[in-house]
Coordinates of N, CA and C and ligand atoms in Angstrom, one line a residue:
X1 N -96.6 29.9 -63.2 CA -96.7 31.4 -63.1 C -97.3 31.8 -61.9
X2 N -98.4 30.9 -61.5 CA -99.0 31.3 -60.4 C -98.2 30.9 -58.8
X3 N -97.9 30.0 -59.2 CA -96.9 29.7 -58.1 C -95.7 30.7 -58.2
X4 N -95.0 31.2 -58.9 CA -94.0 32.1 -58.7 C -94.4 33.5 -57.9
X5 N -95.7 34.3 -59.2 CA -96.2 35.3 -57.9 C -97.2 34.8 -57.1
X6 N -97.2 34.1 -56.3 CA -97.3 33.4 -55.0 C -95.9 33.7 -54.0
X7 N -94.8 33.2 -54.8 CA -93.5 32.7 -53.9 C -93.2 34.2 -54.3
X8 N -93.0 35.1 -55.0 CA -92.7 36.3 -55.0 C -93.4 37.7 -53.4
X9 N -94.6 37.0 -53.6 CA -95.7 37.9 -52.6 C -94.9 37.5 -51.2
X10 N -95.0 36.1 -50.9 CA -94.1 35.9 -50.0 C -92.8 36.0 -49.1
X11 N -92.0 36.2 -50.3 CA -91.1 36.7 -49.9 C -90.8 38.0 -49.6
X12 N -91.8 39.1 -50.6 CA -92.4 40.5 -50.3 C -92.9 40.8 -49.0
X13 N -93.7 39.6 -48.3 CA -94.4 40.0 -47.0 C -93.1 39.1 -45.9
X14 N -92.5 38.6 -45.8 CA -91.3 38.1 -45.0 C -90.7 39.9 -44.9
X15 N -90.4 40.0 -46.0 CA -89.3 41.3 -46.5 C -89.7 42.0 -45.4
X16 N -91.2 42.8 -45.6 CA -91.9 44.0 -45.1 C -91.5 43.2 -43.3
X17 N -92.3 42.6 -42.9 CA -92.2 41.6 -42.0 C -91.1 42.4 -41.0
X18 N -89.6 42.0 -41.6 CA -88.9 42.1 -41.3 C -88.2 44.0 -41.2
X19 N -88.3 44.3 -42.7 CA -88.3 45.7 -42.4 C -89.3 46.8 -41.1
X20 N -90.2 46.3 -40.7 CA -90.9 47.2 -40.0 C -90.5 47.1 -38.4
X21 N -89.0 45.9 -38.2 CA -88.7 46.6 -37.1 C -87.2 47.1 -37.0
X22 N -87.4 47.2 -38.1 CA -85.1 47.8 -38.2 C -85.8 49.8 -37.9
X23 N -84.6 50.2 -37.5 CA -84.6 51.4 -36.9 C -84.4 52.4 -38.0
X24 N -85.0 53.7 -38.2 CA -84.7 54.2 -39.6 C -83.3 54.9 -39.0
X25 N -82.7 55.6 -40.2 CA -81.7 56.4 -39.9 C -81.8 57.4 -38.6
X26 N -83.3 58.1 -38.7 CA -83.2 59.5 -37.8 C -83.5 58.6 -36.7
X27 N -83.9 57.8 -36.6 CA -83.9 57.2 -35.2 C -82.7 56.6 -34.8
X28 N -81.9 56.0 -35.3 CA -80.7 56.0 -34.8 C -79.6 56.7 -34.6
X29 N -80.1 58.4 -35.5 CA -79.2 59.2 -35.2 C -79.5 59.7 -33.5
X30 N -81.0 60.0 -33.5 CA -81.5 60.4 -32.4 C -80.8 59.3 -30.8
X31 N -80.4 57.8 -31.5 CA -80.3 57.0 -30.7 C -78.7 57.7 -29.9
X32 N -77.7 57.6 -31.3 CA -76.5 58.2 -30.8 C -76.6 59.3 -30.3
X33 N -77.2 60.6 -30.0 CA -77.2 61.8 -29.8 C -77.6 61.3 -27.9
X34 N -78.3 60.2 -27.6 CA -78.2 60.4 -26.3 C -77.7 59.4 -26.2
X35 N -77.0 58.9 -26.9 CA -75.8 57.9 -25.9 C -74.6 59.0 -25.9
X36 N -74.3 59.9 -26.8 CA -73.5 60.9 -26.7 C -73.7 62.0 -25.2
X37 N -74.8 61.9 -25.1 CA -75.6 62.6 -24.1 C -74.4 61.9 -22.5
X38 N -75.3 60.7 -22.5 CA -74.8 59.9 -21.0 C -73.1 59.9 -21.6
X39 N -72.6 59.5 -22.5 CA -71.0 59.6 -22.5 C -70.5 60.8 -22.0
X40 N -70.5 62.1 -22.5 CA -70.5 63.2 -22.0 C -70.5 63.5 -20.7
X41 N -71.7 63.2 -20.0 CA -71.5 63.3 -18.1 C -71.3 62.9 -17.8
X42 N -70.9 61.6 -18.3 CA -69.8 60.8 -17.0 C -68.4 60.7 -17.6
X43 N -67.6 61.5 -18.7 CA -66.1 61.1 -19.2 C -66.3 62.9 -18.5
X44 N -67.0 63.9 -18.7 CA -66.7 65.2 -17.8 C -66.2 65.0 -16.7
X45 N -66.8 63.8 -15.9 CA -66.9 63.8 -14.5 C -65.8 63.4 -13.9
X46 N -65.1 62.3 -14.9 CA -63.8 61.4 -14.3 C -62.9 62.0 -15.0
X47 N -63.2 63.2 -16.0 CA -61.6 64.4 -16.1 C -61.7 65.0 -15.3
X48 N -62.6 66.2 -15.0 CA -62.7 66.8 -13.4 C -62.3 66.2 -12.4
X49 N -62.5 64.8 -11.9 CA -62.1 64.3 -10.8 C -60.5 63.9 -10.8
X50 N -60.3 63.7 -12.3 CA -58.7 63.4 -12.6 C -57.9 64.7 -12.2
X51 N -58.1 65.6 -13.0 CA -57.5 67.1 -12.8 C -57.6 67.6 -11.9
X52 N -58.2 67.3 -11.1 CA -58.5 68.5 -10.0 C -57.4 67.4 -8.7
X53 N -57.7 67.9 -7.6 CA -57.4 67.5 -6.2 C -57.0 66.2 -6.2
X54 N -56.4 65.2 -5.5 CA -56.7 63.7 -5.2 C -58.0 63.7 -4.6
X55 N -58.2 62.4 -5.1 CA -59.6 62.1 -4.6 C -59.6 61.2 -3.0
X56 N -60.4 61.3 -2.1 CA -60.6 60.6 -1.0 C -61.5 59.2 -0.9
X57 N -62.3 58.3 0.1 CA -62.9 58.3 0.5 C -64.2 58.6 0.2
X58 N -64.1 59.9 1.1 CA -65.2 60.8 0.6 C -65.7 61.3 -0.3
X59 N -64.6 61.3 -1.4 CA -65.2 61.6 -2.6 C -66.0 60.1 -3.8
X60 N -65.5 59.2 -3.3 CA -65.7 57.6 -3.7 C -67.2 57.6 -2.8
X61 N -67.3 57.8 -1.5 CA -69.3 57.6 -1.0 C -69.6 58.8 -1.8
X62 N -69.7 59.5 -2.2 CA -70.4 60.8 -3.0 C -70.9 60.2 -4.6
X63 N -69.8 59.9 -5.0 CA -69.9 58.9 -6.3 C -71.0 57.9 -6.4
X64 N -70.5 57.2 -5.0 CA -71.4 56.0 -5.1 C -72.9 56.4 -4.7
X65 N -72.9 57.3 -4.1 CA -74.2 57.5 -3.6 C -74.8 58.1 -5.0
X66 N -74.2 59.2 -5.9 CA -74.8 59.7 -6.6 C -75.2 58.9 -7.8
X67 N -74.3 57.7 -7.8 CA -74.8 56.2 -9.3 C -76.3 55.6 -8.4
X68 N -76.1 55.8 -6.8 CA -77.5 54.8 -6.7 C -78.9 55.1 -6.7
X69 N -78.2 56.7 -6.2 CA -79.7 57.9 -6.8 C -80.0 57.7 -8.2
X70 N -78.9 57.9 -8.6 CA -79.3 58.2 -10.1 C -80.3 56.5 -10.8
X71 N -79.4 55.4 -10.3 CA -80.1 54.4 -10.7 C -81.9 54.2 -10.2
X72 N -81.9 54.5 -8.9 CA -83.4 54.3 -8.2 C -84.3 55.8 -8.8
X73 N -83.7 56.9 -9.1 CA -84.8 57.7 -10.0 C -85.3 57.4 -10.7
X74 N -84.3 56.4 -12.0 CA -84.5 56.0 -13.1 C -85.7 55.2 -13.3
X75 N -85.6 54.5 -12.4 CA -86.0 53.4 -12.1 C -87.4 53.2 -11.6
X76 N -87.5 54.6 -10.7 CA -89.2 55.4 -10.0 C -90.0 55.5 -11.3
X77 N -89.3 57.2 -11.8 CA -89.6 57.3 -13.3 C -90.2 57.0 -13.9
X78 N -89.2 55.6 -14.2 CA -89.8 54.9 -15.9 C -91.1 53.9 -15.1
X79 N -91.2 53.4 -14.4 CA -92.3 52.6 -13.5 C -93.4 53.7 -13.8
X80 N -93.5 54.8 -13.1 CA -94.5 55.6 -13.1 C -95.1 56.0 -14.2
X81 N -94.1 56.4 -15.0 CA -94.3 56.9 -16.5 C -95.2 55.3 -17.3
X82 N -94.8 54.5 -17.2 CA -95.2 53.0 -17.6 C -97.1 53.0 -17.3
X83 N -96.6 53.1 -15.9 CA -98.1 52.6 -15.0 C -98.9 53.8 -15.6
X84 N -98.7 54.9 -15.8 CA -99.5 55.8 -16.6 C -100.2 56.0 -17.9
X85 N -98.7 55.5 -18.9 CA -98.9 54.9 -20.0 C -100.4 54.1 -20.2
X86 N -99.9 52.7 -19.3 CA -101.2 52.1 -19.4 C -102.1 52.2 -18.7
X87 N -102.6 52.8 -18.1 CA -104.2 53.3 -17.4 C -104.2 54.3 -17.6
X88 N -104.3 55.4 -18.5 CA -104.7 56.5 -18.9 C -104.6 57.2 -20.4
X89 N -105.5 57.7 -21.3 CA -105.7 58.3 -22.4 C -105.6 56.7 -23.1
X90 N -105.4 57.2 -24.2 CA -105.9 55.9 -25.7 C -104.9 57.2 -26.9
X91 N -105.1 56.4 -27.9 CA -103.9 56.1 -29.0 C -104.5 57.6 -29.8
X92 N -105.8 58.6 -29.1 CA -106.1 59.8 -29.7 C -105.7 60.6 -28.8
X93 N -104.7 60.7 -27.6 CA -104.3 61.1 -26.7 C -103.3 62.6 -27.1
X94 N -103.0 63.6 -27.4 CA -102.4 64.3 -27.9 C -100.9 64.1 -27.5
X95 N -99.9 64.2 -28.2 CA -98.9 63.9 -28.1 C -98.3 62.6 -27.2
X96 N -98.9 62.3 -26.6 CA -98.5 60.7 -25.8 C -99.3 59.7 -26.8
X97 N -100.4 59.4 -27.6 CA -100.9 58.7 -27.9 C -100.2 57.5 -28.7
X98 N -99.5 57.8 -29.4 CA -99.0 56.3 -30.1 C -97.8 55.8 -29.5
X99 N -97.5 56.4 -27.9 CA -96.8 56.2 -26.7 C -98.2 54.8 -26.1
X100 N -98.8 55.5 -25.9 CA -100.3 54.8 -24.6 C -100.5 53.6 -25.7
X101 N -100.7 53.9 -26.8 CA -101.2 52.9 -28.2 C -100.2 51.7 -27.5
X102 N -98.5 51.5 -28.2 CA -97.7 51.0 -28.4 C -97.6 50.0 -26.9
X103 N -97.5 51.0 -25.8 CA -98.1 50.2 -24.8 C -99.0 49.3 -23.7
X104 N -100.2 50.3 -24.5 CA -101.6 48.8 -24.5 C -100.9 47.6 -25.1
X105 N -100.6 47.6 -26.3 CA -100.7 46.9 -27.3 C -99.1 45.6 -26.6
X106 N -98.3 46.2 -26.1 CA -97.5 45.7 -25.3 C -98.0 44.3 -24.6
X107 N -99.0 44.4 -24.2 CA -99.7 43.5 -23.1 C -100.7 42.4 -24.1
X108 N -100.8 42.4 -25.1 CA -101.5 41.6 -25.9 C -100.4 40.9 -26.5
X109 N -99.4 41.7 -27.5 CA -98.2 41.0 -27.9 C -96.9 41.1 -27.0
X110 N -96.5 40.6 -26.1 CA -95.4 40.5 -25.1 C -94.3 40.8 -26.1
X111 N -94.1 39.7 -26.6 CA -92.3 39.3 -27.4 C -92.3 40.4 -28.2
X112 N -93.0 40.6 -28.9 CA -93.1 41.5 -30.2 C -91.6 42.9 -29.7
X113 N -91.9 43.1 -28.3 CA -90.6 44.0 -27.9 C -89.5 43.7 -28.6
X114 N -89.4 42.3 -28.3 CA -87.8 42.2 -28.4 C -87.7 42.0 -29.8
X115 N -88.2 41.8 -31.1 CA -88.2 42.1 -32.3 C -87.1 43.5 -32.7
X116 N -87.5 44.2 -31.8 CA -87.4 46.2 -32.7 C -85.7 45.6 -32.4
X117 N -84.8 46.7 -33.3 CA -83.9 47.5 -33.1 C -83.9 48.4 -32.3
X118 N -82.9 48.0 -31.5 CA -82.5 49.5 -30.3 C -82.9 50.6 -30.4
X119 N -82.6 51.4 -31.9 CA -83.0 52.9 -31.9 C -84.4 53.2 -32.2
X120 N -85.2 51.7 -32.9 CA -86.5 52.0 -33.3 C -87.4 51.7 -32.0
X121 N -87.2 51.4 -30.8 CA -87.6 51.7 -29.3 C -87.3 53.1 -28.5
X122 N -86.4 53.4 -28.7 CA -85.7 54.4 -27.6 C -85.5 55.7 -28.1
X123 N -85.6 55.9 -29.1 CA -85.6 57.1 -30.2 C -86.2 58.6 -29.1
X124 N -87.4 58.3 -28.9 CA -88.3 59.3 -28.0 C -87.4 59.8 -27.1
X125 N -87.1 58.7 -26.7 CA -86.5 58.9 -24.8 C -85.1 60.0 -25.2
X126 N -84.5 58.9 -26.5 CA -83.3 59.7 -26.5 C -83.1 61.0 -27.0
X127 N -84.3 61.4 -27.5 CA -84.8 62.8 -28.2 C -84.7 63.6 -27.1
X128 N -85.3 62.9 -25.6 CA -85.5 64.3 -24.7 C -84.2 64.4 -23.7
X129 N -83.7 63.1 -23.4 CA -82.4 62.9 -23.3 C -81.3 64.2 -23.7
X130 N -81.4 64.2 -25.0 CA -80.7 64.8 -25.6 C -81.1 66.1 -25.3
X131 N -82.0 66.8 -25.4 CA -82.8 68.1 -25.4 C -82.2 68.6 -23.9
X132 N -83.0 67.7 -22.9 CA -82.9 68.2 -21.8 C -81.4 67.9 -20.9
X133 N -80.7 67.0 -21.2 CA -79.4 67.2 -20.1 C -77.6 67.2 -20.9
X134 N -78.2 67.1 -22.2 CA -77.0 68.2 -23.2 C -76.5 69.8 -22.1
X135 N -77.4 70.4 -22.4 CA -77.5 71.9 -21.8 C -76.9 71.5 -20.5
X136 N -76.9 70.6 -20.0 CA -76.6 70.4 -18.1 C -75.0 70.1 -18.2
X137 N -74.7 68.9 -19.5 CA -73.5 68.7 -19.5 C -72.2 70.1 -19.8
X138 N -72.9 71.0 -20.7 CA -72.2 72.0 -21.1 C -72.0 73.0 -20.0
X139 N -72.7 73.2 -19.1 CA -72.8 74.0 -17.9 C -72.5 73.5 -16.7
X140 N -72.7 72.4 -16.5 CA -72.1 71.8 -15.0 C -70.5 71.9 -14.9
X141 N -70.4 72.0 -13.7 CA -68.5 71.5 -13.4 C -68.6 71.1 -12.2
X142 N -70.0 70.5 -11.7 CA -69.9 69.6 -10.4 C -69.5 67.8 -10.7
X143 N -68.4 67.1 -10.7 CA -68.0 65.8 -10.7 C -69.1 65.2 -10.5
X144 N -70.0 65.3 -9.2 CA -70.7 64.2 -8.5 C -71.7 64.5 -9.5
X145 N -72.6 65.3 -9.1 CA -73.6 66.4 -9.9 C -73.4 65.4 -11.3
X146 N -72.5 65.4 -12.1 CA -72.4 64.8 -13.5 C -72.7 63.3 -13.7
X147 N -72.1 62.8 -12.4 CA -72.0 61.0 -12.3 C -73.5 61.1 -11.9
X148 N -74.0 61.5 -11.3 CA -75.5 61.3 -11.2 C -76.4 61.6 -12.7
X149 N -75.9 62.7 -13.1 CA -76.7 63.0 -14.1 C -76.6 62.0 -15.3
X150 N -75.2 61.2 -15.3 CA -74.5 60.4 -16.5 C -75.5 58.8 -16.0
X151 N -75.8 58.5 -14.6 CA -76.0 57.1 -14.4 C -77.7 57.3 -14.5
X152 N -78.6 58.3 -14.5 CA -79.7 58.8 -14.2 C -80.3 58.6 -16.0
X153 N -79.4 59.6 -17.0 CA -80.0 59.4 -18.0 C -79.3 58.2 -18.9
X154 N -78.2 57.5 -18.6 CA -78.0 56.2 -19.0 C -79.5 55.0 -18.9
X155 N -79.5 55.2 -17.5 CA -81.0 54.4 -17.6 C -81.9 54.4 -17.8
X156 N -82.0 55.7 -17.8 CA -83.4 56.6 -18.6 C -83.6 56.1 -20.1
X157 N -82.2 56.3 -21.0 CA -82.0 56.1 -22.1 C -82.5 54.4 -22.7
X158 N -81.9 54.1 -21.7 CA -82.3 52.2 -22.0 C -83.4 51.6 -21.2
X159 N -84.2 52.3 -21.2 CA -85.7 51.8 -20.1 C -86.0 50.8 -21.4
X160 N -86.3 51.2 -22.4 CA -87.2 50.3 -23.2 C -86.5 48.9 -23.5
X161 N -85.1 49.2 -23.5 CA -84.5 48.0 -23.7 C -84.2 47.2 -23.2
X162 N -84.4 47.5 -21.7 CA -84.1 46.8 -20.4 C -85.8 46.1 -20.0
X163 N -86.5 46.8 -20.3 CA -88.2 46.0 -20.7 C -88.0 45.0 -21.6
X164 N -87.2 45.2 -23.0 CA -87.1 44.2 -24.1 C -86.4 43.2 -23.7
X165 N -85.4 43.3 -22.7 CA -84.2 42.3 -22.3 C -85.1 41.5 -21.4
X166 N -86.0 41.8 -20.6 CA -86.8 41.0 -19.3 C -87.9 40.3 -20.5
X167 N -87.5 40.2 -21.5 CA -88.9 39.6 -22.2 C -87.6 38.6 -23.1
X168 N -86.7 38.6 -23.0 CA -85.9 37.8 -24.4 C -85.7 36.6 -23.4
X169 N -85.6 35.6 -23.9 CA -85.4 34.3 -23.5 C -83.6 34.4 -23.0
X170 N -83.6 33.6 -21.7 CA -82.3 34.2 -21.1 C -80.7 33.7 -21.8
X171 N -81.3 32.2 -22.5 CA -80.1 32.1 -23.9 C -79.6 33.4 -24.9
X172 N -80.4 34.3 -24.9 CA -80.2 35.0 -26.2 C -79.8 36.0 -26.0
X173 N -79.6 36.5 -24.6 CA -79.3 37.4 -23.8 C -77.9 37.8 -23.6
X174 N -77.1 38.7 -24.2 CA -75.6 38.9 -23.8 C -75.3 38.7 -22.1
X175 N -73.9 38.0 -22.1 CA -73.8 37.8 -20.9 C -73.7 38.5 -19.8
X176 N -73.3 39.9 -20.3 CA -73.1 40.6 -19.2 C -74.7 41.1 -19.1
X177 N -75.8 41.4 -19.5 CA -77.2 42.0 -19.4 C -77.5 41.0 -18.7
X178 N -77.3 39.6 -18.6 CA -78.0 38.2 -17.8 C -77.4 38.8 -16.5
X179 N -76.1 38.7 -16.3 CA -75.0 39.1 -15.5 C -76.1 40.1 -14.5
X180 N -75.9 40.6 -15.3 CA -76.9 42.6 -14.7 C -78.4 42.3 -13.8
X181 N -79.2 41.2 -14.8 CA -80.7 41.1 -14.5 C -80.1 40.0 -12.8
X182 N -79.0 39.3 -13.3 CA -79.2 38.2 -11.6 C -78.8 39.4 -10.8
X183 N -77.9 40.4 -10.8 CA -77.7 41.0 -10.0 C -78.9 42.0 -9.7
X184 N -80.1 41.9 -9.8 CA -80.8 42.8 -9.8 C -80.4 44.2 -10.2
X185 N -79.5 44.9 -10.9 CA -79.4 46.0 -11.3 C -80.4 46.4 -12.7
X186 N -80.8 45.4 -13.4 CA -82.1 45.6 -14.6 C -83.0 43.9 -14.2
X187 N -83.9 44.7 -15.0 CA -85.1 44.0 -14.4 C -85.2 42.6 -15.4
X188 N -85.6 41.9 -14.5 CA -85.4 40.0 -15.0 C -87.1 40.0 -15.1
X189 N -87.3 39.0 -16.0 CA -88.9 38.4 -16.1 C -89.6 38.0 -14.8
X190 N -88.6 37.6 -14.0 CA -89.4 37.0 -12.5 C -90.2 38.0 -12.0
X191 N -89.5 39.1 -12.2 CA -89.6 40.1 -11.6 C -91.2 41.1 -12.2
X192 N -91.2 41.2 -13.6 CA -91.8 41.8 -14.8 C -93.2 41.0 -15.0
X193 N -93.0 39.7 -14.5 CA -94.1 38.6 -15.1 C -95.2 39.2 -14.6
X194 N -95.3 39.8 -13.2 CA -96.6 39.9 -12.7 C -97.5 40.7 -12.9
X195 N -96.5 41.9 -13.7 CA -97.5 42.7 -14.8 C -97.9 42.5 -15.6
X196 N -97.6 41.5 -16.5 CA -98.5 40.6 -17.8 C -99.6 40.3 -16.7
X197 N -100.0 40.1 -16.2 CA -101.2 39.2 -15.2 C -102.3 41.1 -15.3
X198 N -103.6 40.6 -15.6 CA -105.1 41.9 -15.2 C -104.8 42.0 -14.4
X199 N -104.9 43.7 -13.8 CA -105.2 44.7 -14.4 C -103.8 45.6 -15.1
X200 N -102.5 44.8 -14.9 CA -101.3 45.5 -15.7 C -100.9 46.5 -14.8
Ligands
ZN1 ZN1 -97.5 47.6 -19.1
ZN2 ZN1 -93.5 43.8 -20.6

């Protein structure tokens, strides 16, 4: 008897274990709502550019310039937003706190990242995502303007996961994300390691 609720508790605490990193519903609704977000500015972008004129050249360097802006914003951004995170306020912090929390705490448990479900990381991001460049998608009719705004909050949207991916062991990693990190377009552990190292 004692041995059963023993083997019962434990399978109870495995259970919980496991439940506390699956994504609830509103966070994965919140999750779709900005991936709806970045789909939206960039399928605007390549109707507009379909429908309208032939395209040149010149409209191909405008594109491309506007995906590499959009990628190196992202990219400033979430760094700065990060480095902030961790050197300033604590987990009583008004509305950033269980941001600053989650992130100290980052640096004590590394892997623990890559545990969560997609939506139960990114939820936040994609809350504002959604808030703030919905309204942009409904009102723009500039092509480029869109491709930037679509490559900008695409990676905005996946900051945390692209943190999670530089922490998964490179076996477990889908090919094309491995693909991505050798090409330097998301960040690889070589790269990330040296912030695990005092002062962060
Ligand atoms: Zn950090
Ligand atoms: Zn990290």
């Amino acid at each position: 008897m004692a041995a059963s609720t023993k083997t019962n508790l434990s399978i109870s605490s495995v259970h919980d274990d496991h439940s506390q990193y699956k994504a609830t519903w509103t966070q994965r609704a919140w999750f779709a709502s900005g991936c709806a977000t970045v789909l939206i500015s960039l399928a605007k972008s390549m109707l507009i550019l379909t429908a309208g004129a032939p395209t040149g050249p010149r409209t191909l360097l405008h594109l491309t310039m506007a995906a590499l802006l959009g990628h190196l914003l992202a990219d400033l951004s979430s760094g700065i937003y990060h480095w902030a995170l961790d050197n300033y306020g604590s987990a009583e912090t008004p509305v950033f706190g269980s941001q600053i929390e989650s992130s100290q705490a980052h640096h004590q448990c590394p892997s623990e990242i890559t545990k969560f479900e997609t939506g139960g990381i990114v939820y936040v991001v994609a809350g504002v995502v959604t808030a703030a460049f919905l309204p942009v998608n409904l009102f723009s009719n500039d092509p480029i303007f869109l491709s930037f705004v679509g490559v900008l909050t695409g990676f905005v949207l996946f900051t945390l996961k692209i943190h999670a991916w530089s922490h998964t062991p490179r076996r477990e990693l889908p090919p094309l994300v491995a693909a991505l990190q050798d090409a330097g377009v998301l960040l690889r552990w070589s790269q990330h390691a040296a912030h695990h190292q005092p002062p962060f």
